[in-house]
CSV table of C-alpha atoms in Angstrom, one decimal:
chain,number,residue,atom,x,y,z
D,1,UNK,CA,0.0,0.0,0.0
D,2,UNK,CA,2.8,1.9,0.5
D,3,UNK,CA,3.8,5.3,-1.8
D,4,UNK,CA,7.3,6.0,-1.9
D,5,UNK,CA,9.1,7.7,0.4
D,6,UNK,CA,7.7,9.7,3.5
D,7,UNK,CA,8.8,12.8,5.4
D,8,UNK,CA,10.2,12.7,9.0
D,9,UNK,CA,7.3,15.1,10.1
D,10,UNK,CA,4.7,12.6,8.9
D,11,UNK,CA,6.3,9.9,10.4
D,12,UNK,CA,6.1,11.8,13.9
D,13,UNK,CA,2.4,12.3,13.4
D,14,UNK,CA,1.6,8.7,13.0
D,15,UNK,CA,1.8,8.2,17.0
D,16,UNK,CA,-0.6,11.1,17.5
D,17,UNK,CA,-2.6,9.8,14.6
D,18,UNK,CA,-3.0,6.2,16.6
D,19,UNK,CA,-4.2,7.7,19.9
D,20,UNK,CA,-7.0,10.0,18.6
D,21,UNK,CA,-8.3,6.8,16.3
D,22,UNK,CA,-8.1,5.1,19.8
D,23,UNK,CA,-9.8,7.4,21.5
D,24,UNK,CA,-12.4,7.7,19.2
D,25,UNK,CA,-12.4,3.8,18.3
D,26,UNK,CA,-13.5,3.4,22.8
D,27,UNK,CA,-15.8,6.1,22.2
D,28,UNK,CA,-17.9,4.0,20.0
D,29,UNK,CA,-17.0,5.6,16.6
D,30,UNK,CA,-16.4,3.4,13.5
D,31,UNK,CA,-15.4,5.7,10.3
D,32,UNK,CA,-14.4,9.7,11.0
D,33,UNK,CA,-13.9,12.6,8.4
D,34,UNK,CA,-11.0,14.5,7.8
D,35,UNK,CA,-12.3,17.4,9.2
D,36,UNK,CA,-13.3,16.2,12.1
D,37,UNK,CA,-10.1,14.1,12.7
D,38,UNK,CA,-8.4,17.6,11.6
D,39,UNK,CA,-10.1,19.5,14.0
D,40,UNK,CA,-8.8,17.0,17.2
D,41,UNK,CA,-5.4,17.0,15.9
D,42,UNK,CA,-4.9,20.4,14.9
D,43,UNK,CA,-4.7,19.8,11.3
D,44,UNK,CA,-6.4,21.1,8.5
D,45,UNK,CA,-8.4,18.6,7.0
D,46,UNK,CA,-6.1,18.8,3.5
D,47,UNK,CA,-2.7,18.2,5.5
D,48,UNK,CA,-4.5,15.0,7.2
D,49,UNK,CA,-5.8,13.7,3.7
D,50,UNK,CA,-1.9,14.3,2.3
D,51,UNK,CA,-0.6,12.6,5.5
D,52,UNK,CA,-2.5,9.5,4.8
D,53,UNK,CA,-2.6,9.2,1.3
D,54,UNK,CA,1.3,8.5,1.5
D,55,UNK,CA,-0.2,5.2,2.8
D,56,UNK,CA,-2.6,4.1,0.7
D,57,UNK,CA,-6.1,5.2,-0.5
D,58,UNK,CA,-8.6,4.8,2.9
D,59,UNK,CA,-10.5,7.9,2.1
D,60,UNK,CA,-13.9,7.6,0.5
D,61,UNK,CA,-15.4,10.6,-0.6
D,62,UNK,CA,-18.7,11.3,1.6
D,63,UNK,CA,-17.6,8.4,4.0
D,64,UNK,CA,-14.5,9.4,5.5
D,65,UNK,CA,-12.0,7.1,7.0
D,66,UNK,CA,-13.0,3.9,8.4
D,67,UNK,CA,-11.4,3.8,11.9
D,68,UNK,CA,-10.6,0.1,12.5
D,69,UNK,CA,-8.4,-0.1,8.9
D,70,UNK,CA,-6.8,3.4,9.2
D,71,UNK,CA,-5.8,2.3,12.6
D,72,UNK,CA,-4.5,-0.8,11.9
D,73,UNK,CA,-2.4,0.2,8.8
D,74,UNK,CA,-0.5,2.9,10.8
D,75,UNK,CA,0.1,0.3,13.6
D,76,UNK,CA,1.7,-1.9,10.6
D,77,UNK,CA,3.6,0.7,9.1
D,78,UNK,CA,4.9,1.7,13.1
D,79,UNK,CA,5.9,-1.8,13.5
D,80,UNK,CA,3.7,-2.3,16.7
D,81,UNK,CA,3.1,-6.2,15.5
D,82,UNK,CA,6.6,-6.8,15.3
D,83,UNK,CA,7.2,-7.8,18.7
D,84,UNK,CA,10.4,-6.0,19.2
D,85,UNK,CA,13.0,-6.6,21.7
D,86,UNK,CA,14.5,-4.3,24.4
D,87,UNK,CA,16.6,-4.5,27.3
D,88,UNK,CA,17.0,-0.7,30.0
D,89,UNK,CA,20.7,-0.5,30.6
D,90,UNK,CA,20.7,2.1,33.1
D,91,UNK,CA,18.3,2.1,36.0
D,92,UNK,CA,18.4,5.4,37.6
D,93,UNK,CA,15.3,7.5,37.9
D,94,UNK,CA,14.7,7.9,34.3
D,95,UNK,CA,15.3,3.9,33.8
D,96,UNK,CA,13.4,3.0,36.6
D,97,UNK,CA,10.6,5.4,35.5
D,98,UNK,CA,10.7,3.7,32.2
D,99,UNK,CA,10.3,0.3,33.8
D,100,UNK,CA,7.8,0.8,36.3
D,101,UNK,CA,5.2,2.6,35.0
D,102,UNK,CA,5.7,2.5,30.9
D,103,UNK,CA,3.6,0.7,29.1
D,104,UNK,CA,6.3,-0.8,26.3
D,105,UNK,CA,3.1,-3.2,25.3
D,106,UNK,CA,1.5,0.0,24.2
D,107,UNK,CA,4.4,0.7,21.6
D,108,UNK,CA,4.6,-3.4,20.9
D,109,UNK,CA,7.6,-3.9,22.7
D,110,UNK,CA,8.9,-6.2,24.7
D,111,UNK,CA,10.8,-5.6,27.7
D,112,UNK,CA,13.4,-8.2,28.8
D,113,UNK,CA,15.7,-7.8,30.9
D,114,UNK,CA,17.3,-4.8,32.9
D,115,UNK,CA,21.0,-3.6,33.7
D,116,UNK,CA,22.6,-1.6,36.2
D,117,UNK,CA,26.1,-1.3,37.3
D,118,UNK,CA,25.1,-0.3,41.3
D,119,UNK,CA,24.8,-3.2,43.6
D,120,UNK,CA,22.3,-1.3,45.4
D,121,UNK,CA,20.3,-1.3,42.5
D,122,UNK,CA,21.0,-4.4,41.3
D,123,UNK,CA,18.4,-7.5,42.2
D,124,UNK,CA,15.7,-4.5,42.2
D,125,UNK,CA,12.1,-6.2,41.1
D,126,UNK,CA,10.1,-4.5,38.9
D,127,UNK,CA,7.0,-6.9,37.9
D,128,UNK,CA,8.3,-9.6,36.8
D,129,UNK,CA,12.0,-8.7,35.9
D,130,UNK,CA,15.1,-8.2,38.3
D,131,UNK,CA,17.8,-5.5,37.4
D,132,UNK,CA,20.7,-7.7,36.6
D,133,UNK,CA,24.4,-6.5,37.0
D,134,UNK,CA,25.7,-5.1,34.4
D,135,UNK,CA,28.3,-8.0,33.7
D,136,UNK,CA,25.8,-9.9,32.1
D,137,UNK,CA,24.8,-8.0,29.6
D,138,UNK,CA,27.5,-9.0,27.1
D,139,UNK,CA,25.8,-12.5,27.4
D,140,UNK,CA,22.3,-11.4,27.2
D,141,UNK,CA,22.9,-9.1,23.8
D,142,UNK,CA,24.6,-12.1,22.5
D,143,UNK,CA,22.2,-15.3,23.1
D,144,UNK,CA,18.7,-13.4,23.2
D,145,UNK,CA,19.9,-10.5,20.1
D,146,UNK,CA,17.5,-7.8,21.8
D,147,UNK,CA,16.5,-5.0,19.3
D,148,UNK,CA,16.7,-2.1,20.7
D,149,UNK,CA,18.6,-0.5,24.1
D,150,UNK,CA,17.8,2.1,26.3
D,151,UNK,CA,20.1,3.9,26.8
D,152,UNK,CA,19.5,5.4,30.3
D,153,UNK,CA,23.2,5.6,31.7
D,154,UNK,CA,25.2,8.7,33.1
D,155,UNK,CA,26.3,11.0,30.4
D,156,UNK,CA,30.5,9.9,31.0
D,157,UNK,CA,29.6,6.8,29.9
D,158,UNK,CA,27.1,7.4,27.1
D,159,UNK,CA,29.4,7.0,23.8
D,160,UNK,CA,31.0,4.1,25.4
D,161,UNK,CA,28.2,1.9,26.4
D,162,UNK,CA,26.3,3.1,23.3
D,163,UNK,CA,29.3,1.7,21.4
D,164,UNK,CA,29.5,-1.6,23.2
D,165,UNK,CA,25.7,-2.1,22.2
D,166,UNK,CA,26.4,-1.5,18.6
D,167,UNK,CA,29.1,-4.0,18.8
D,168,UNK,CA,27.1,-6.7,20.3
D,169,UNK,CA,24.3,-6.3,17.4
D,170,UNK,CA,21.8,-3.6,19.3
D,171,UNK,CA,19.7,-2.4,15.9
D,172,UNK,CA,18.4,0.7,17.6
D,173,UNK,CA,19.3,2.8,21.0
D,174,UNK,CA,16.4,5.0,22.1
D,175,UNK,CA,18.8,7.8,23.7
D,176,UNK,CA,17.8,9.1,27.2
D,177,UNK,CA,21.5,10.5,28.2
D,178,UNK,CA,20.6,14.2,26.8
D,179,UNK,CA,24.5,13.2,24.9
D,180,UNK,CA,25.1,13.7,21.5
D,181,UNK,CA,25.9,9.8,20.2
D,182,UNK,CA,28.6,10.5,18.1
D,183,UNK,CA,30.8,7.1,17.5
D,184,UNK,CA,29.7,3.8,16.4
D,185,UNK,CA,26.0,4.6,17.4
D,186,UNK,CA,25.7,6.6,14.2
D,187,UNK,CA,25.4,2.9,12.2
D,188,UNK,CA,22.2,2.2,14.0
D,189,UNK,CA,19.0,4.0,14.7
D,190,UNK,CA,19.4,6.3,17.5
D,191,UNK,CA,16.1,7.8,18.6
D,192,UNK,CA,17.2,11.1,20.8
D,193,UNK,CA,14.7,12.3,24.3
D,194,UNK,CA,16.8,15.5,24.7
D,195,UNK,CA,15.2,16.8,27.4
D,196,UNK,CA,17.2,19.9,27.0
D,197,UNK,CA,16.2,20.9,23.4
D,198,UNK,CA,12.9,20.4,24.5
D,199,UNK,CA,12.5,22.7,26.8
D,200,UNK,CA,14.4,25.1,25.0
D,201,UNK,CA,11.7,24.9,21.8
D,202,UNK,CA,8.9,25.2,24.7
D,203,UNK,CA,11.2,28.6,25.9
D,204,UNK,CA,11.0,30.2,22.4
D,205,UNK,CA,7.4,29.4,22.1
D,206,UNK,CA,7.1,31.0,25.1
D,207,UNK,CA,8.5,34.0,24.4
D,208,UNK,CA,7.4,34.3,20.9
D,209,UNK,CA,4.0,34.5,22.6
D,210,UNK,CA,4.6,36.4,25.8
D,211,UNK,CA,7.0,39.2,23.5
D,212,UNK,CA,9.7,38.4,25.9
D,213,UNK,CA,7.8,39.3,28.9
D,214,UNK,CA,7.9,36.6,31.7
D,215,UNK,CA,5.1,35.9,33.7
D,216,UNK,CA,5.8,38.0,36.8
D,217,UNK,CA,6.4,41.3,34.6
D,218,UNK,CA,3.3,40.6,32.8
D,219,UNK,CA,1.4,40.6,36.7
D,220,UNK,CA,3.7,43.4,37.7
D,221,UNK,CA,2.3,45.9,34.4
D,222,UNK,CA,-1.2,44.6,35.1
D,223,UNK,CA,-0.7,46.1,38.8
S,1,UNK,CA,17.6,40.3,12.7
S,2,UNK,CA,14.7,38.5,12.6
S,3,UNK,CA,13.4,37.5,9.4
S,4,UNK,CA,9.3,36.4,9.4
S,5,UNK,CA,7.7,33.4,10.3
S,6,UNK,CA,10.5,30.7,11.4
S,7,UNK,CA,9.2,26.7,10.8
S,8,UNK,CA,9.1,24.3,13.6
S,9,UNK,CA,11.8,22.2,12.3
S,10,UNK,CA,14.1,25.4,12.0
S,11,UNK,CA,13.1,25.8,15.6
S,12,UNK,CA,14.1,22.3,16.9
S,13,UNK,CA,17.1,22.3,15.2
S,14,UNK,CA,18.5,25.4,16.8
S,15,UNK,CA,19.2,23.7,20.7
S,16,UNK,CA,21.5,21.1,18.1
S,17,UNK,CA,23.1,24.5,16.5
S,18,UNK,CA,23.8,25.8,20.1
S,19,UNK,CA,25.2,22.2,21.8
S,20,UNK,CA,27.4,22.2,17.8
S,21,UNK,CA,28.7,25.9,19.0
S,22,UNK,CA,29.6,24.9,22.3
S,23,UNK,CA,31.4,22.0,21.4
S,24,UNK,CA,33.7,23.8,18.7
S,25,UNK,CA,34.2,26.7,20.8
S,26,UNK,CA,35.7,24.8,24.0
S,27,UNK,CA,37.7,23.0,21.0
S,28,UNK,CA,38.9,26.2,20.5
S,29,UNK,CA,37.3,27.3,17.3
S,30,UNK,CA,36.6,30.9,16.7
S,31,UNK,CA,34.6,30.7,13.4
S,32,UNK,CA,33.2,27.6,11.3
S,33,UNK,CA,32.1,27.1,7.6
S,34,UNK,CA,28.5,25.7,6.5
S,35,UNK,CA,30.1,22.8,5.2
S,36,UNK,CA,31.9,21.8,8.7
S,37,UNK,CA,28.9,22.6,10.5
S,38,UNK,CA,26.6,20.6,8.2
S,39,UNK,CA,29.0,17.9,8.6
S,40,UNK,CA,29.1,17.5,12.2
S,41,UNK,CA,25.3,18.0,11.9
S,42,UNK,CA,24.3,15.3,9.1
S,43,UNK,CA,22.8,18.0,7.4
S,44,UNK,CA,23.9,20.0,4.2
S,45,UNK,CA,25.7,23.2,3.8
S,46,UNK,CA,22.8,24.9,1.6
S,47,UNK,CA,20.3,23.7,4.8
S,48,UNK,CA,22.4,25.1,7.1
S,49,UNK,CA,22.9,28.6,5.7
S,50,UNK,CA,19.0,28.5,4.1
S,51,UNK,CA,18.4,28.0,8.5
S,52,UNK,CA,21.1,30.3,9.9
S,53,UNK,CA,19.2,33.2,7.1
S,54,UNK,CA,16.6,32.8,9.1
S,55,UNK,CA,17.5,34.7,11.4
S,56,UNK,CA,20.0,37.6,9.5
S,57,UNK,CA,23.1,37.6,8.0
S,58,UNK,CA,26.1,35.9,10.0
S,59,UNK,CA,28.3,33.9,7.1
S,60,UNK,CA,30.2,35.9,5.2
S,61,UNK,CA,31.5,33.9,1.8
S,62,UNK,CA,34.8,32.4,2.6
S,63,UNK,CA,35.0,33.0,5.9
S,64,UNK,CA,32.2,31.4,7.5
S,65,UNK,CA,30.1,31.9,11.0
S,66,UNK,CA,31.6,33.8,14.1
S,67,UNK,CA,30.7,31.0,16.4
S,68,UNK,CA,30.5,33.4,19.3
S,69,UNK,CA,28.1,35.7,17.5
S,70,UNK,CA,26.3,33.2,16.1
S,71,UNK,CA,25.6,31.5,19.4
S,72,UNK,CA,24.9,34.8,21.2
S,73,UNK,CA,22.0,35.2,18.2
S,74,UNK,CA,20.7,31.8,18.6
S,75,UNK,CA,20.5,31.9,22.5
S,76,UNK,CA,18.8,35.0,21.7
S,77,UNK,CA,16.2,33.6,20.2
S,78,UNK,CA,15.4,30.5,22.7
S,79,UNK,CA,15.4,33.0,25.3
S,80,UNK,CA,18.0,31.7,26.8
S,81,UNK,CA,18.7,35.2,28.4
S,82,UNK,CA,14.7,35.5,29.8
S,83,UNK,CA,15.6,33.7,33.3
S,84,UNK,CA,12.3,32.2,33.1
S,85,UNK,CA,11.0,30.0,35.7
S,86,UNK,CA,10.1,27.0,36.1
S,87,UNK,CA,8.1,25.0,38.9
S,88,UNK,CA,7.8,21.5,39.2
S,89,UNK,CA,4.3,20.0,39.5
S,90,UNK,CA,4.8,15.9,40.7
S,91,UNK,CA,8.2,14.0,41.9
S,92,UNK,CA,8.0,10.9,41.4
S,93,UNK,CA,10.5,9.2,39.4
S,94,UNK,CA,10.5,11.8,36.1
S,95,UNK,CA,10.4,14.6,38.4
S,96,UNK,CA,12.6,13.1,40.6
S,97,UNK,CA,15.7,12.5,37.8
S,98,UNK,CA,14.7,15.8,36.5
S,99,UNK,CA,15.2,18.0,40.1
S,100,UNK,CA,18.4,16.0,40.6
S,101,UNK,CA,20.2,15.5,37.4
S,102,UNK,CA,19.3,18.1,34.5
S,103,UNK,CA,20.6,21.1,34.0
S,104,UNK,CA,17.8,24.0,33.9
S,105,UNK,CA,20.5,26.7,34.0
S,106,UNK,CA,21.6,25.5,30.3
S,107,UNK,CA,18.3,26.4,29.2
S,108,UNK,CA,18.3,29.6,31.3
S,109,UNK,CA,15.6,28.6,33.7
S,110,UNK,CA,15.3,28.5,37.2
S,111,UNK,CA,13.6,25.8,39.0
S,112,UNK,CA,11.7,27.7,42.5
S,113,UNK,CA,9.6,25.3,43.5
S,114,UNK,CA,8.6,21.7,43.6
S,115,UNK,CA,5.2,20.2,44.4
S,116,UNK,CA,3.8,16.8,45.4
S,117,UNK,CA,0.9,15.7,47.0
S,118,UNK,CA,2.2,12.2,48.6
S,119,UNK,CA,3.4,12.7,52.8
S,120,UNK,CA,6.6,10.7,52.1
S,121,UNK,CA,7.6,13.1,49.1
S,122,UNK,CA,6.7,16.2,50.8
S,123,UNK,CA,9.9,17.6,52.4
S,124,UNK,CA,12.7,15.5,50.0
S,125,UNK,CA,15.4,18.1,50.0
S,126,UNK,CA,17.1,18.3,45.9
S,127,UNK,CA,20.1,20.9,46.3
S,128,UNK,CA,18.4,24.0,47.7
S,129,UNK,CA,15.0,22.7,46.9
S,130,UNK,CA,12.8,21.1,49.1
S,131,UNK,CA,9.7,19.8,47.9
S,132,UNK,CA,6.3,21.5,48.9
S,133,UNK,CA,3.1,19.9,49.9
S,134,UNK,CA,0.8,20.5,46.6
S,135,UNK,CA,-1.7,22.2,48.8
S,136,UNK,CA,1.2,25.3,48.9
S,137,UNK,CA,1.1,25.5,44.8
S,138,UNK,CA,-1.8,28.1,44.4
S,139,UNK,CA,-0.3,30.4,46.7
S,140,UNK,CA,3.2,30.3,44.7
S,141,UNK,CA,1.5,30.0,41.5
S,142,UNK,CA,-0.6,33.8,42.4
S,143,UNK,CA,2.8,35.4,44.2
S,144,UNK,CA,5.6,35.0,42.2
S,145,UNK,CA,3.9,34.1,38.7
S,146,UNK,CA,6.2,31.1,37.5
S,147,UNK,CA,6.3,30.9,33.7
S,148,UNK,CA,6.9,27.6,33.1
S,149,UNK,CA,5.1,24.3,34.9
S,150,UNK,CA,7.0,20.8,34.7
S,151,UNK,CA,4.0,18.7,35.1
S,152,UNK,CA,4.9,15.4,36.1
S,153,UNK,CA,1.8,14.1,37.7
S,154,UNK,CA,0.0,10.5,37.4
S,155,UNK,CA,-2.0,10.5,33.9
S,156,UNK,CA,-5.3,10.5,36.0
S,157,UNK,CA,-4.9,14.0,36.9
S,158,UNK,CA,-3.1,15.7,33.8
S,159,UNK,CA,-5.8,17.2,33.1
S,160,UNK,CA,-7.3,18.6,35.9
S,161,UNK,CA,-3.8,19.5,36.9
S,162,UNK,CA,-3.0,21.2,33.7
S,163,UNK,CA,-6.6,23.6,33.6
S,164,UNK,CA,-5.7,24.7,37.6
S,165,UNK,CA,-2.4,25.6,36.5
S,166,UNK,CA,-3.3,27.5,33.2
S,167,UNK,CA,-6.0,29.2,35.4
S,168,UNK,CA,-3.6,30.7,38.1
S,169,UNK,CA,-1.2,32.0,35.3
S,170,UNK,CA,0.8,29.5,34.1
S,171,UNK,CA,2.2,30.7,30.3
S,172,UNK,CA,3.8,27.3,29.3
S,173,UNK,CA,3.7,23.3,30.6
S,174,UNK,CA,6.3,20.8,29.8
S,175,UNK,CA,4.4,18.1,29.8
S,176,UNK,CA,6.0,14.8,30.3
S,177,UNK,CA,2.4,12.9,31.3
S,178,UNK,CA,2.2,11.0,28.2
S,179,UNK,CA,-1.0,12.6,28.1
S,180,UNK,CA,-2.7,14.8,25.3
S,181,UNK,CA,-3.6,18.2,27.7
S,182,UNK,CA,-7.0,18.8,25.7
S,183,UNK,CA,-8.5,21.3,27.8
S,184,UNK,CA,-7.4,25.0,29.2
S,185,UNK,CA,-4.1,23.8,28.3
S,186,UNK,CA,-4.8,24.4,24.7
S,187,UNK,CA,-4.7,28.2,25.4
S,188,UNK,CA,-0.7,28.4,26.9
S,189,UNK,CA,2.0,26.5,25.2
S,190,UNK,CA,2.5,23.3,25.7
S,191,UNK,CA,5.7,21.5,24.9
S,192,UNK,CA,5.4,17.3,24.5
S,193,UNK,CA,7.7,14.9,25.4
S,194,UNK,CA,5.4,11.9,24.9
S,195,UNK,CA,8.1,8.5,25.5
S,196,UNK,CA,5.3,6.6,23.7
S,197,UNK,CA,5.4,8.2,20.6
S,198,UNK,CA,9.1,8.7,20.4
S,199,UNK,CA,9.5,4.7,20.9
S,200,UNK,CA,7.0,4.4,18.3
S,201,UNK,CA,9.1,6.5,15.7
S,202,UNK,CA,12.6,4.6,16.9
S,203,UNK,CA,10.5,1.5,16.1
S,204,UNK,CA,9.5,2.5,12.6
S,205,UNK,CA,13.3,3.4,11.3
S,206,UNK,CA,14.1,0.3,12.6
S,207,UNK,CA,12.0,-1.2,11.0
S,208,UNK,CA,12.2,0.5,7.7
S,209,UNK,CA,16.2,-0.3,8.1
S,210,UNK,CA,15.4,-4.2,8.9
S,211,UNK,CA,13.4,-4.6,6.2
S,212,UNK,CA,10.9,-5.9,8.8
S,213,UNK,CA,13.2,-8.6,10.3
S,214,UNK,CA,14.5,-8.3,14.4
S,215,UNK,CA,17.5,-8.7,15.4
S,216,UNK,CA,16.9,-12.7,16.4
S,217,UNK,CA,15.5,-13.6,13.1
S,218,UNK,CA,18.6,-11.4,11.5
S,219,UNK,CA,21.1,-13.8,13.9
S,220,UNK,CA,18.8,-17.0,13.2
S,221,UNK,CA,19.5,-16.6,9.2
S,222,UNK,CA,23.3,-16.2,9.8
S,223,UNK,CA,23.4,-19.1,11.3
């Protein structure tokens, strides 16, 4: 079904896409428009009809979009029934975060196992998997081939684990350091959380908005 | 300097542009073609200038950017300079990483407060913080006018959260939920850093680069 190649920015809709259809699936729906999906996403409706054309035709004139195919096409196309593979090396606050309240299922991943260097840390439970020390992770990456790490360690040893992975056959490292991965990682898929460049987009936004006045000046003028 | 309407992708590249800068300058670099840059960027040297024009005139043909200058601009324009701040709304293990490990001051914000409505959280002491029984948050929220909430609170109450927030002045929420903030929230800026979706993208490329096969099958057929 698929049409050539598609952008980045599409790609990063696809996520949002599969929630509202969710969402609209539980509330009893079974087909939706592209104005009304337009309007919940913050689309026009001719950007969502170009967004989901580079899949296929699901649009019928006068019917809309039925919700069930739409929803499962995108779930193809993200690889949800793939059932990936992933271990959490690293399991600080982020990584214990990630494997405590996460729902990897939601994303069709599987979590398998969990590595931490700290003995403190190591032999914590978290449903049914025990962080394991570090030390066998060589073993782990070699005999179960996991897909993806994440990569959840301090930011000294960022490049160096993230090179060990890609030596033991990782595919993809979903990045939670807030380091550039700039060695071997860049032969694999390296999905980046940098929690710094987000908040720096939300801080233009901000002040695009505001016109450079913070909140307490804005109060103060008002006074 | 400004120059119109700047995209969203400009925008989220510019934190990269800034970490790029840093880098070369503690290198020692004082000034840097397009063609370096776009290397150490993965993108090319006509993207990099058509960005960088965004925002004025800094190359100059054969000579290239003044990093300093160039950074000054670009921190400029994520506000870097604002001092805005920032509380945080829920420490549990997100808000707990983020009080203890990340860096606001590189985005020029400064954390004042921290909220949490659980007795054993309450009092938790993070460098000069100390964490604040939620019932205190109105009264910080109305006298000194943070710009910026962290919200970091169970998906149950994101919502809820989010509207009480917006209504006692809030201008912008980093929202790291997982939740879509559908209600007052729409009104301020809100900046996403949903996990979900950003596994879900990984988990595409991978994919697309696999040709559909994980990592075990990949290992099975060498065999």
């Amino acid at each position: 079904m698929r049409k050539g190649k598609i952008s980045d920015n599409v790609i990063r809709r696809l996520p949002r896409y599969l929630r509202k259809l969710d969402e609209m699936s539980a509330d009893g729906y079974t087909r939706i428009s592209s104005k009304v999906l337009g309007d919940a996403m913050g689309l026009t409706p001719s950007q969502i009809r170009q967004d989901l054309s580079c899949f296929g035709d699901f649009g019928q004139q006068g019917y809309g979009y039925n919700i069930a195919s739409l929803r499962g096409e995108i779930a193809n196309i993200l690889a949800i029934n793939r059932r990936l593979t992933a271990v959490l090396v690293g399991v600080g606050n982020i990584g214990q975060a990630l494997a405590e309240h996460f729902s990897f299922a939601l994303s069709g991943i599987q979590l398998i196992d969990a590595f931490d260097i700290r003995p403190e840390v190591v032999g914590t439970q978290f449903g049914n998997l025990t962080v394991k020390n570090a030390d066998a992770l060589e073993q782990v990456l070699d005999e179960r081939h996991p897909d993806i790490a994440i990569l959840c360690v301090s930011q000294e040893s960022a490049n160096e684990t993230a090179d060990f992975l890609v030596d033991h056959g990782i595919l993809g490292i979903w990045n939670f350091t807030n380091v550039e991965l700039t060695q071997k990682a860049k032969n694999v898929i390296v999905e980046n959380l940098h929690f710094t460049d987000s908040l720096l987009v939300l801080s233009y936004y901000l002040s695009e908005k505001q016109k450079g006045k913070t909140a307490a000046e804005r109060s103060q003028n008002q006074q």
